PDB file of C-alpha atoms in Angstrom:
ATOM      1  CA  UNK A 247      21.817  74.886 109.013  1.00 96.00           C
ATOM      2  CA  UNK A 248      18.119  75.640 108.974  1.00 99.00           C
ATOM      3  CA  UNK A 249      18.097  79.344 108.844  1.00 99.00           C
ATOM      4  CA  UNK A 250      20.297  82.057 107.179  1.00 99.00           C
ATOM      5  CA  UNK A 251      20.354  85.632 108.444  1.00 99.00           C
ATOM      6  CA  UNK A 252      21.794  88.462 106.247  1.00 99.00           C
ATOM      7  CA  UNK A 253      22.300  91.748 107.664  1.00 99.00           C
ATOM      8  CA  UNK A 254      24.227  94.510 109.499  1.00 98.00           C
ATOM      9  CA  UNK A 255      26.640  93.586 112.409  1.00 98.00           C
ATOM     10  CA  UNK A 256      27.627  96.471 114.998  1.00 98.00           C
ATOM     11  CA  UNK A 257      29.324  96.857 118.419  1.00 97.00           C
ATOM     12  CA  UNK A 258      26.464  98.361 120.500  1.00 97.00           C
ATOM     13  CA  UNK A 259      27.423 100.818 123.557  1.00 96.00           C
ATOM     14  CA  UNK A 260      24.229 101.474 125.318  1.00 96.00           C
ATOM     15  CA  UNK A 261      23.970 104.153 127.905  1.00 96.00           C
ATOM     16  CA  UNK A 262      20.882 104.498 130.328  1.00 94.00           C
ATOM     17  CA  UNK A 263      19.385 106.840 131.185  1.00 94.00           C
ATOM     18  CA  UNK A 264      20.194 109.675 128.777  1.00 95.00           C
ATOM     19  CA  UNK A 265      17.218 112.003 128.242  1.00 94.00           C
ATOM     20  CA  UNK A 266      19.033 115.051 126.720  1.00 93.00           C
ATOM     21  CA  UNK A 267      22.541 115.596 125.598  1.00 89.00           C
ATOM     22  CA  UNK A 268      23.783 119.179 126.523  1.00 88.00           C
ATOM     23  CA  UNK A 269      26.036 120.680 123.765  1.00 89.00           C
ATOM     24  CA  UNK A 270      28.880 121.822 125.728  1.00 91.00           C
ATOM     25  CA  UNK A 271      28.569 120.084 129.002  1.00 90.00           C
ATOM     26  CA  UNK A 272      29.298 116.574 130.381  1.00 90.00           C
ATOM     27  CA  UNK A 273      26.664 114.292 131.849  1.00 88.00           C
ATOM     28  CA  UNK A 274      26.537 111.035 133.914  1.00 91.00           C
ATOM     29  CA  UNK A 275      24.303 108.096 133.602  1.00 93.00           C
ATOM     30  CA  UNK A 276      23.769 104.834 135.585  1.00 93.00           C
ATOM     31  CA  UNK A 277      24.402 101.852 133.223  1.00 95.00           C
ATOM     32  CA  UNK A 278      26.380 101.005 130.246  1.00 96.00           C
ATOM     33  CA  UNK A 279      26.378  97.756 128.225  1.00 96.00           C
ATOM     34  CA  UNK A 280      28.782  96.845 125.427  1.00 96.00           C
ATOM     35  CA  UNK A 281      27.618  93.881 123.367  1.00 95.00           C
ATOM     36  CA  UNK A 282      27.093  92.678 119.675  1.00 96.00           C
ATOM     37  CA  UNK A 283      24.283  94.453 117.991  1.00 97.00           C
ATOM     38  CA  UNK A 284      22.794  95.092 114.439  1.00 97.00           C
ATOM     39  CA  UNK A 285      19.728  93.639 112.996  1.00 98.00           C
ATOM     40  CA  UNK A 286      21.503  90.683 111.302  1.00 98.00           C
ATOM     41  CA  UNK A 287      23.483  89.545 114.516  1.00 98.00           C
ATOM     42  CA  UNK A 288      20.535  90.205 116.757  1.00 98.00           C
ATOM     43  CA  UNK A 289      18.151  87.874 114.768  1.00 99.00           C
ATOM     44  CA  UNK A 290      20.874  85.223 114.213  1.00 99.00           C
ATOM     45  CA  UNK A 291      21.627  85.126 117.928  1.00 99.00           C
ATOM     46  CA  UNK A 292      17.998  84.900 118.791  1.00 99.00           C
ATOM     47  CA  UNK A 293      17.424  81.941 116.313  1.00 99.00           C
ATOM     48  CA  UNK A 294      20.377  80.067 117.390  1.00 98.00           C
ATOM     49  CA  UNK A 295      19.550  80.448 121.181  1.00 98.00           C
ATOM     50  CA  UNK A 296      16.045  79.197 120.293  1.00 98.00           C
ATOM     51  CA  UNK A 297      17.747  75.980 119.007  1.00 98.00           C
ATOM     52  CA  UNK A 298      17.462  76.631 115.279  1.00 99.00           C
ATOM     53  CA  UNK A 299      20.841  75.830 113.594  1.00 99.00           C
ATOM     54  CA  UNK A 300      21.684  79.315 112.022  1.00 99.00           C
ATOM     55  CA  UNK A 301      24.391  80.893 109.869  1.00 99.00           C
ATOM     56  CA  UNK A 302      25.056  84.552 109.860  1.00 99.00           C
ATOM     57  CA  UNK A 303      26.033  86.608 106.655  1.00 99.00           C
ATOM     58  CA  UNK A 304      27.656  89.832 107.394  1.00 99.00           C
ATOM     59  CA  UNK A 305      30.984  91.932 107.343  1.00 99.00           C
ATOM     60  CA  UNK A 306      33.139  93.170 110.276  1.00 98.00           C
ATOM     61  CA  UNK A 307      36.367  94.729 110.644  1.00 98.00           C
ATOM     62  CA  UNK A 308      39.423  92.911 111.785  1.00 97.00           C
ATOM     63  CA  UNK A 309      39.481  94.436 115.233  1.00 96.00           C
ATOM     64  CA  UNK A 310      38.654  93.903 119.019  1.00 96.00           C
ATOM     65  CA  UNK A 311      35.023  94.716 118.266  1.00 96.00           C
ATOM     66  CA  UNK A 312      34.722  91.828 115.997  1.00 96.00           C
ATOM     67  CA  UNK A 313      36.405  89.473 118.481  1.00 96.00           C
ATOM     68  CA  UNK A 314      34.095  90.472 121.281  1.00 95.00           C
ATOM     69  CA  UNK A 315      31.208  89.664 118.852  1.00 96.00           C
ATOM     70  CA  UNK A 316      32.733  86.263 118.065  1.00 97.00           C
ATOM     71  CA  UNK A 317      32.652  85.416 121.841  1.00 96.00           C
ATOM     72  CA  UNK A 318      29.029  86.002 121.982  1.00 96.00           C
ATOM     73  CA  UNK A 319      28.276  84.221 118.851  1.00 98.00           C
ATOM     74  CA  UNK A 320      30.247  81.177 120.080  1.00 97.00           C
ATOM     75  CA  UNK A 321      28.039  81.121 123.271  1.00 96.00           C
ATOM     76  CA  UNK A 322      24.948  80.436 121.091  1.00 97.00           C
ATOM     77  CA  UNK A 323      26.806  78.004 118.606  1.00 98.00           C
ATOM     78  CA  UNK A 324      26.140  80.572 115.673  1.00 98.00           C
ATOM     79  CA  UNK A 325      27.576  79.394 112.294  1.00 99.00           C
ATOM     80  CA  UNK A 326      29.705  82.240 111.195  1.00 98.00           C
ATOM     81  CA  UNK A 327      31.414  80.777 108.188  1.00 98.00           C
ATOM     82  CA  UNK A 328      29.864  83.585 105.942  1.00 99.00           C
ATOM     83  CA  UNK A 329      30.949  86.458 108.139  1.00 99.00           C
ATOM     84  CA  UNK A 330      33.884  88.094 106.429  1.00 98.00           C
ATOM     85  CA  UNK A 331      36.487  90.361 108.000  1.00 98.00           C
ATOM     86  CA  UNK A 332      37.638  93.617 106.258  1.00 97.00           C
ATOM     87  CA  UNK A 333      40.834  94.982 107.786  1.00 96.00           C
ATOM     88  CA  UNK A 334      40.503  98.388 105.948  1.00 97.00           C
ATOM     89  CA  UNK A 335      37.120  98.993 107.824  1.00 98.00           C
ATOM     90  CA  UNK A 336      36.321  99.152 111.458  1.00 98.00           C
ATOM     91  CA  UNK A 337      33.369  96.973 112.867  1.00 98.00           C
ATOM     92  CA  UNK A 338      30.115  99.025 112.693  1.00 98.00           C
ATOM     93  CA  UNK A 339      29.400 100.734 115.890  1.00 96.00           C
ATOM     94  CA  UNK A 340      26.287 102.151 117.482  1.00 95.00           C
ATOM     95  CA  UNK A 341      26.128 104.229 120.534  1.00 96.00           C
ATOM     96  CA  UNK A 342      22.598 103.922 121.908  1.00 94.00           C
ATOM     97  CA  UNK A 343      21.135 106.623 124.448  1.00 96.00           C
ATOM     98  CA  UNK A 344      18.322 104.947 126.302  1.00 94.00           C
ATOM     99  CA  UNK A 345      16.140 107.476 127.853  1.00 95.00           C
ATOM    100  CA  UNK A 346      13.731 107.066 130.975  1.00 94.00           C
ATOM    101  CA  UNK A 347      11.035 105.780 128.802  1.00 93.00           C
ATOM    102  CA  UNK A 348      13.228 102.918 127.600  1.00 92.00           C
ATOM    103  CA  UNK A 349      13.410 104.338 124.029  1.00 92.00           C
ATOM    104  CA  UNK A 350      16.768 104.365 122.451  1.00 91.00           C
ATOM    105  CA  UNK A 351      18.392 106.960 120.003  1.00 92.00           C
ATOM    106  CA  UNK A 352      21.429 105.752 118.092  1.00 91.00           C
ATOM    107  CA  UNK A 353      24.648 107.509 116.785  1.00 93.00           C
ATOM    108  CA  UNK A 354      26.017 105.111 114.216  1.00 91.00           C
ATOM    109  CA  UNK A 355      28.896 104.420 111.982  1.00 93.00           C
ATOM    110  CA  UNK A 356      28.335 101.612 109.398  1.00 94.00           C
ATOM    111  CA  UNK A 357      32.027 100.602 109.159  1.00 97.00           C
ATOM    112  CA  UNK A 358      32.344  97.259 107.236  1.00 98.00           C
ATOM    113  CA  UNK A 359      28.382  96.889 106.873  1.00 98.00           C
ATOM    114  CA  UNK A 360      28.715  99.340 103.792  1.00 96.00           C
ATOM    115  CA  UNK A 361      30.672  96.655 102.021  1.00 97.00           C
ATOM    116  CA  UNK A 362      27.944  94.117 102.297  1.00 98.00           C
ATOM    117  CA  UNK A 363      26.217  93.476  98.933  1.00 98.00           C
ATOM    118  CA  UNK A 364      23.752  91.125  97.322  1.00 98.00           C
ATOM    119  CA  UNK A 365      26.749  89.036  96.075  1.00 98.00           C
ATOM    120  CA  UNK A 366      27.394  87.772  99.556  1.00 99.00           C
ATOM    121  CA  UNK A 367      24.066  85.863  99.321  1.00 99.00           C
ATOM    122  CA  UNK A 368      25.459  82.518  98.283  1.00 98.00           C
ATOM    123  CA  UNK A 369      21.898  80.909  97.861  1.00 99.00           C
ATOM    124  CA  UNK A 370      23.154  77.587  96.283  1.00 98.00           C
ATOM    125  CA  UNK A 371      25.717  77.169  99.056  1.00 98.00           C
ATOM    126  CA  UNK A 372      23.022  77.856 101.677  1.00 99.00           C
ATOM    127  CA  UNK A 373      20.642  75.385 100.206  1.00 98.00           C
ATOM    128  CA  UNK A 374      23.455  72.776 100.161  1.00 98.00           C
ATOM    129  CA  UNK A 375      23.930  73.227 103.863  1.00 98.00           C
ATOM    130  CA  UNK A 376      20.300  72.459 104.511  1.00 98.00           C
ATOM    131  CA  UNK A 377      18.885  76.110 104.673  1.00 99.00           C
ATOM    132  CA  UNK A 378      15.106  76.403 104.846  1.00 99.00           C
ATOM    133  CA  UNK A 379      14.721  80.147 105.314  1.00 99.00           C
ATOM    134  CA  UNK A 380      16.491  83.385 104.637  1.00 99.00           C
ATOM    135  CA  UNK A 381      16.062  86.528 106.538  1.00 99.00           C
ATOM    136  CA  UNK A 382      17.263  89.944 105.417  1.00 99.00           C
ATOM    137  CA  UNK A 383      17.724  92.365 108.372  1.00 98.00           C
ATOM    138  CA  UNK A 384      18.258  96.102 108.459  1.00 96.00           C
ATOM    139  CA  UNK A 385      17.492  96.668 104.816  1.00 98.00           C
ATOM    140  CA  UNK A 386      17.787 100.412 104.600  1.00 96.00           C
ATOM    141  CA  UNK A 387      21.053 100.596 106.516  1.00 95.00           C
ATOM    142  CA  UNK A 388      22.663  98.258 103.974  1.00 96.00           C
ATOM    143  CA  UNK A 389      23.786 100.758 101.249  1.00 94.00           C
ATOM    144  CA  UNK A 390      25.205  97.853  99.280  1.00 96.00           C
ATOM    145  CA  UNK A 391      21.888  96.054  98.696  1.00 97.00           C
ATOM    146  CA  UNK A 392      19.885  99.379  97.597  1.00 97.00           C
ATOM    147  CA  UNK A 393      21.091  99.203  94.014  1.00 96.00           C
ATOM    148  CA  UNK A 394      18.525  96.765  92.585  1.00 96.00           C
ATOM    149  CA  UNK A 395      20.869  93.685  92.956  1.00 97.00           C
ATOM    150  CA  UNK A 396      18.924  92.202  95.967  1.00 98.00           C
ATOM    151  CA  UNK A 397      15.733  91.154  94.209  1.00 99.00           C
ATOM    152  CA  UNK A 398      17.400  88.682  91.934  1.00 98.00           C
ATOM    153  CA  UNK A 399      18.999  86.877  94.961  1.00 99.00           C
ATOM    154  CA  UNK A 400      15.515  86.741  96.780  1.00 99.00           C
ATOM    155  CA  UNK A 401      14.027  85.325  93.784  1.00 99.00           C
ATOM    156  CA  UNK A 402      16.602  82.592  93.558  1.00 99.00           C
ATOM    157  CA  UNK A 403      16.072  81.793  97.289  1.00 99.00           C
ATOM    158  CA  UNK A 404      12.352  81.465  96.485  1.00 98.00           C
ATOM    159  CA  UNK A 405      12.944  79.346  93.668  1.00 98.00           C
ATOM    160  CA  UNK A 406      15.211  77.075  95.804  1.00 98.00           C
ATOM    161  CA  UNK A 407      12.203  76.687  98.087  1.00 98.00           C
ATOM    162  CA  UNK A 408      13.400  79.104 100.955  1.00 99.00           C
ATOM    163  CA  UNK A 409      11.074  80.820 103.337  1.00 99.00           C
ATOM    164  CA  UNK A 410      11.937  84.569 102.935  1.00 99.00           C
ATOM    165  CA  UNK A 411      11.511  87.361 105.406  1.00 99.00           C
ATOM    166  CA  UNK A 412      12.765  91.008 105.249  1.00 99.00           C
ATOM    167  CA  UNK A 413      12.954  93.600 108.084  1.00 98.00           C
ATOM    168  CA  UNK A 414      13.859  97.276 107.851  1.00 96.00           C
ATOM    169  CA  UNK A 415      15.140  99.533 110.546  1.00 90.00           C
ATOM    170  CA  UNK A 416      14.443 103.310 110.551  1.00 86.00           C
ATOM    171  CA  UNK A 417      16.833 105.235 108.432  1.00 89.00           C
ATOM    172  CA  UNK A 418      16.847 108.570 106.558  1.00 89.00           C
ATOM    173  CA  UNK A 419      17.010 106.408 103.383  1.00 92.00           C
ATOM    174  CA  UNK A 420      13.324 105.370 104.212  1.00 92.00           C
ATOM    175  CA  UNK A 421      12.376 108.657 102.639  1.00 91.00           C
ATOM    176  CA  UNK A 422      12.701 107.042  99.264  1.00 95.00           C
ATOM    177  CA  UNK A 423      11.396 103.498  99.520  1.00 97.00           C
ATOM    178  CA  UNK A 424      11.778 102.811  95.944  1.00 97.00           C
ATOM    179  CA  UNK A 425      14.557 100.185  96.338  1.00 98.00           C
ATOM    180  CA  UNK A 426      12.206  98.138  98.678  1.00 98.00           C
ATOM    181  CA  UNK A 427       9.365  97.602  96.188  1.00 99.00           C
ATOM    182  CA  UNK A 428      11.112  95.298  93.664  1.00 99.00           C
ATOM    183  CA  UNK A 429      12.007  93.005  96.732  1.00 99.00           C
ATOM    184  CA  UNK A 430       8.547  92.389  97.887  1.00 99.00           C
ATOM    185  CA  UNK A 431       7.220  89.967  95.322  1.00 99.00           C
ATOM    186  CA  UNK A 432      10.116  87.501  96.487  1.00 99.00           C
ATOM    187  CA  UNK A 433       9.285  88.017 100.147  1.00 99.00           C
ATOM    188  CA  UNK A 434       6.981  85.720 101.990  1.00 99.00           C
ATOM    189  CA  UNK A 435       6.699  87.915 105.162  1.00 99.00           C
ATOM    190  CA  UNK A 436       7.768  91.633 105.423  1.00 99.00           C
ATOM    191  CA  UNK A 437       8.288  93.001 109.016  1.00 99.00           C
ATOM    192  CA  UNK A 438       8.120  96.722 110.001  1.00 98.00           C
ATOM    193  CA  UNK A 439       6.795  98.691 112.923  1.00 97.00           C
ATOM    194  CA  UNK A 440       3.918 101.232 112.762  1.00 97.00           C
ATOM    195  CA  UNK A 441       6.096 104.364 112.438  1.00 96.00           C
ATOM    196  CA  UNK A 442       8.126 102.582 109.681  1.00 97.00           C
ATOM    197  CA  UNK A 443       4.952 101.426 107.696  1.00 98.00           C
ATOM    198  CA  UNK A 444       3.732 104.920 107.852  1.00 97.00           C
ATOM    199  CA  UNK A 445       6.951 106.441 106.561  1.00 96.00           C
ATOM    200  CA  UNK A 446       7.201 103.971 103.706  1.00 98.00           C
ATOM    201  CA  UNK A 447       3.595 104.162 102.511  1.00 98.00           C
ATOM    202  CA  UNK A 448       2.284 107.576 103.705  1.00 97.00           C
ATOM    203  CA  UNK A 449      -0.535 105.746 105.420  1.00 97.00           C
ATOM    204  CA  UNK A 450      -1.273 106.511 109.021  1.00 97.00           C
ATOM    205  CA  UNK A 451      -3.321 103.691 109.570  1.00 97.00           C
ATOM    206  CA  UNK A 452      -1.463 100.377 109.884  1.00 98.00           C
ATOM    207  CA  UNK A 453      -3.910  98.231 108.027  1.00 97.00           C
ATOM    208  CA  UNK A 454      -4.021 100.508 105.161  1.00 98.00           C
ATOM    209  CA  UNK A 455      -0.271 100.613 105.165  1.00 98.00           C
ATOM    210  CA  UNK A 456      -0.257  96.839 105.035  1.00 98.00           C
ATOM    211  CA  UNK A 457      -2.515  96.748 102.022  1.00 98.00           C
ATOM    212  CA  UNK A 458       0.051  98.880 100.274  1.00 98.00           C
ATOM    213  CA  UNK A 459       2.600  96.210 100.893  1.00 99.00           C
ATOM    214  CA  UNK A 460       0.457  93.613  99.617  1.00 99.00           C
ATOM    215  CA  UNK A 461      -0.119  95.704  96.453  1.00 98.00           C
ATOM    216  CA  UNK A 462       3.578  95.542  95.951  1.00 99.00           C
ATOM    217  CA  UNK A 463       3.621  91.780  95.796  1.00 99.00           C
ATOM    218  CA  UNK A 464       4.665  90.771  99.357  1.00 99.00           C
ATOM    219  CA  UNK A 465       3.093  87.446 100.557  1.00 99.00           C
ATOM    220  CA  UNK A 466       2.142  88.710 103.995  1.00 99.00           C
ATOM    221  CA  UNK A 467       3.167  92.045 106.085  1.00 99.00           C
ATOM    222  CA  UNK A 468       3.504  92.108 109.831  1.00 99.00           C
ATOM    223  CA  UNK A 469       3.334  95.407 111.285  1.00 99.00           C
ATOM    224  CA  UNK A 470       4.524  95.494 115.020  1.00 98.00           C
ATOM    225  CA  UNK A 471       2.293  97.749 117.355  1.00 97.00           C
ATOM    226  CA  UNK A 472       4.218  97.695 120.554  1.00 94.00           C
ATOM    227  CA  UNK A 473       2.019  97.145 123.554  1.00 94.00           C
ATOM    228  CA  UNK A 474      -0.976  96.553 121.208  1.00 96.00           C
ATOM    229  CA  UNK A 475       0.807  93.284 119.588  1.00 98.00           C
ATOM    230  CA  UNK A 476       0.949  93.188 115.910  1.00 99.00           C
ATOM    231  CA  UNK A 477      -1.165  93.143 112.672  1.00 99.00           C
ATOM    232  CA  UNK A 478      -0.943  90.268 110.283  1.00 99.00           C
ATOM    233  CA  UNK A 479      -2.050  91.290 106.832  1.00 99.00           C
ATOM    234  CA  UNK A 480      -2.226  88.739 103.875  1.00 98.00           C
ATOM    235  CA  UNK A 481      -4.425  87.593 101.055  1.00 95.00           C
ATOM    236  CA  UNK A 482      -6.898  86.234 103.585  1.00 95.00           C
ATOM    237  CA  UNK A 483      -7.452  89.435 105.451  1.00 96.00           C
ATOM    238  CA  UNK A 484      -6.199  91.430 108.467  1.00 97.00           C
ATOM    239  CA  UNK A 485      -5.775  89.982 111.974  1.00 97.00           C
ATOM    240  CA  UNK A 486      -4.660  91.620 115.140  1.00 98.00           C
ATOM    241  CA  UNK A 487      -2.638  89.444 117.367  1.00 98.00           C
ATOM    242  CA  UNK A 488      -2.440  90.567 121.030  1.00 98.00           C
ATOM    243  CA  UNK A 489       0.648  91.481 122.653  1.00 97.00           C
ATOM    244  CA  UNK A 490       2.253  89.356 125.412  1.00 96.00           C
ATOM    245  CA  UNK A 491       2.532  91.930 128.447  1.00 96.00           C
ATOM    246  CA  UNK A 492       6.215  92.278 129.643  1.00 97.00           C
ATOM    247  CA  UNK A 493       6.937  92.068 133.423  1.00 96.00           C
ATOM    248  CA  UNK A 494       8.734  95.301 132.990  1.00 96.00           C
ATOM    249  CA  UNK A 495       9.969  97.609 130.396  1.00 95.00           C
ATOM    250  CA  UNK A 496      13.594  98.240 130.663  1.00 95.00           C
ATOM    251  CA  UNK A 497      14.940  99.017 127.137  1.00 95.00           C
ATOM    252  CA  UNK A 498      13.238  98.405 123.712  1.00 95.00           C
ATOM    253  CA  UNK A 499      16.435  97.975 121.935  1.00 95.00           C
ATOM    254  CA  UNK A 500      16.301  94.769 119.835  1.00 96.00           C
ATOM    255  CA  UNK A 501      12.694  94.033 120.401  1.00 97.00           C
ATOM    256  CA  UNK A 502      11.762  93.895 116.768  1.00 98.00           C
ATOM    257  CA  UNK A 503      14.736  91.548 116.167  1.00 98.00           C
ATOM    258  CA  UNK A 504      13.689  89.257 118.878  1.00 98.00           C
ATOM    259  CA  UNK A 505      10.084  89.326 117.359  1.00 99.00           C
ATOM    260  CA  UNK A 506      11.615  88.220 114.016  1.00 99.00           C
ATOM    261  CA  UNK A 507      13.672  85.438 115.642  1.00 99.00           C
ATOM    262  CA  UNK A 508      10.601  84.188 117.601  1.00 99.00           C
ATOM    263  CA  UNK A 509       8.479  84.458 114.408  1.00 99.00           C
ATOM    264  CA  UNK A 510      10.874  82.619 112.019  1.00 99.00           C
ATOM    265  CA  UNK A 511      11.688  79.859 114.541  1.00 99.00           C
ATOM    266  CA  UNK A 512       7.831  79.192 114.914  1.00 99.00           C
ATOM    267  CA  UNK A 513       7.347  78.909 111.163  1.00 99.00           C
ATOM    268  CA  UNK A 514      10.308  76.531 110.923  1.00 99.00           C
ATOM    269  CA  UNK A 515       8.603  74.352 113.493  1.00 99.00           C
ATOM    270  CA  UNK A 516       5.482  74.323 111.192  1.00 99.00           C
ATOM    271  CA  UNK A 517       3.447  76.956 112.926  1.00 99.00           C
ATOM    272  CA  UNK A 518       0.955  79.040 110.971  1.00 98.00           C
ATOM    273  CA  UNK A 519       1.790  82.752 110.455  1.00 99.00           C
ATOM    274  CA  UNK A 520      -0.719  83.742 113.072  1.00 98.00           C
ATOM    275  CA  UNK A 521       0.694  81.433 115.596  1.00 99.00           C
ATOM    276  CA  UNK A 522       4.161  82.706 114.593  1.00 99.00           C
ATOM    277  CA  UNK A 523       2.952  86.283 115.485  1.00 99.00           C
ATOM    278  CA  UNK A 524       2.006  84.964 118.854  1.00 99.00           C
ATOM    279  CA  UNK A 525       5.497  83.704 119.259  1.00 99.00           C
ATOM    280  CA  UNK A 526       7.038  86.908 117.889  1.00 99.00           C
ATOM    281  CA  UNK A 527       5.063  88.843 120.398  1.00 99.00           C
ATOM    282  CA  UNK A 528       6.137  86.705 123.216  1.00 98.00           C
ATOM    283  CA  UNK A 529       9.850  87.132 122.660  1.00 98.00           C
ATOM    284  CA  UNK A 530       9.690  90.811 121.814  1.00 98.00           C
ATOM    285  CA  UNK A 531       8.145  91.193 125.241  1.00 98.00           C
ATOM    286  CA  UNK A 532      11.064  89.194 126.698  1.00 98.00           C
ATOM    287  CA  UNK A 533      13.422  91.524 124.954  1.00 98.00           C
ATOM    288  CA  UNK A 534      12.185  94.657 126.636  1.00 97.00           C
ATOM    289  CA  UNK A 535      12.506  93.265 130.022  1.00 97.00           C
ATOM    290  CA  UNK A 536      16.292  93.331 129.816  1.00 96.00           C
ATOM    291  CA  UNK A 537      18.985  96.015 129.105  1.00 96.00           C
ATOM    292  CA  UNK A 538      20.451  95.552 125.559  1.00 95.00           C
ATOM    293  CA  UNK A 539      19.317  93.853 122.316  1.00 96.00           C
ATOM    294  CA  UNK A 540      20.517  90.265 123.229  1.00 97.00           C
ATOM    295  CA  UNK A 541      20.407  90.074 127.011  1.00 96.00           C
ATOM    296  CA  UNK A 542      17.196  88.135 126.891  1.00 96.00           C
ATOM    297  CA  UNK A 543      18.886  85.338 124.996  1.00 97.00           C
ATOM    298  CA  UNK A 544      21.850  84.957 127.271  1.00 91.00           C
ATOM    299  CA  UNK A 545      20.115  84.879 130.794  1.00 80.00           C
TER     300      UNK A 545
END
């Protein structure tokens, strides 16, 4: 097991196209896709599909949604020994409404994800299995890690020599970024997109937002800029890495998770952070060419 991914697991129900939802009327749409989702599952599937032996840490219900997810995980040989089922909770579910501009809006119930805590990060066990990296996905949609218990686990991971990364997903909880800051001194690379960076720091300029993250102690910040690529901000300065143009834009769901998977896989192969950004941009572009968060890994 080279990589460990800790984060949310959902069943995604994606509907396209849905531009508006009338309050008291029905509507029709052209396509629907039901598949595993959630930042944790998405990144883990991507890493495993890229040939990186990967373990997923997360919580699900004991239901048909979990069984469906397990079928997909088996297809990419994902190690799920650290995925726990909770029969008193449903598997988290997200209904995604994708508009004509390929932008999703989600209606979400966390389900068993709300039981996931920092205690589920068994760093010693991960290390004994050969882990070299730890990724935390969907930070602000994991209420069980917002209590200050995550930084000591990240510190332990760093002390054990793991390459640590953390990604956020937009949430109303981002209005108070206080729980994030103590984590950053123990994170090698922090991922977010431009809108998230602005929300967290109050800085409209992505480069200045990156400087705020550095001031909080992170090793490097990668701010995703969509069709403009990404910014890499570290102690050596700021570098903009151009995007890989997609052949078409169908759905942006999961593009950030595909970026993270490509980036982490590149670092584990010995690539520099700038080279890893190139890989991240490439796989982010592949993700938007297909419908759904993980379809690019399964074709």
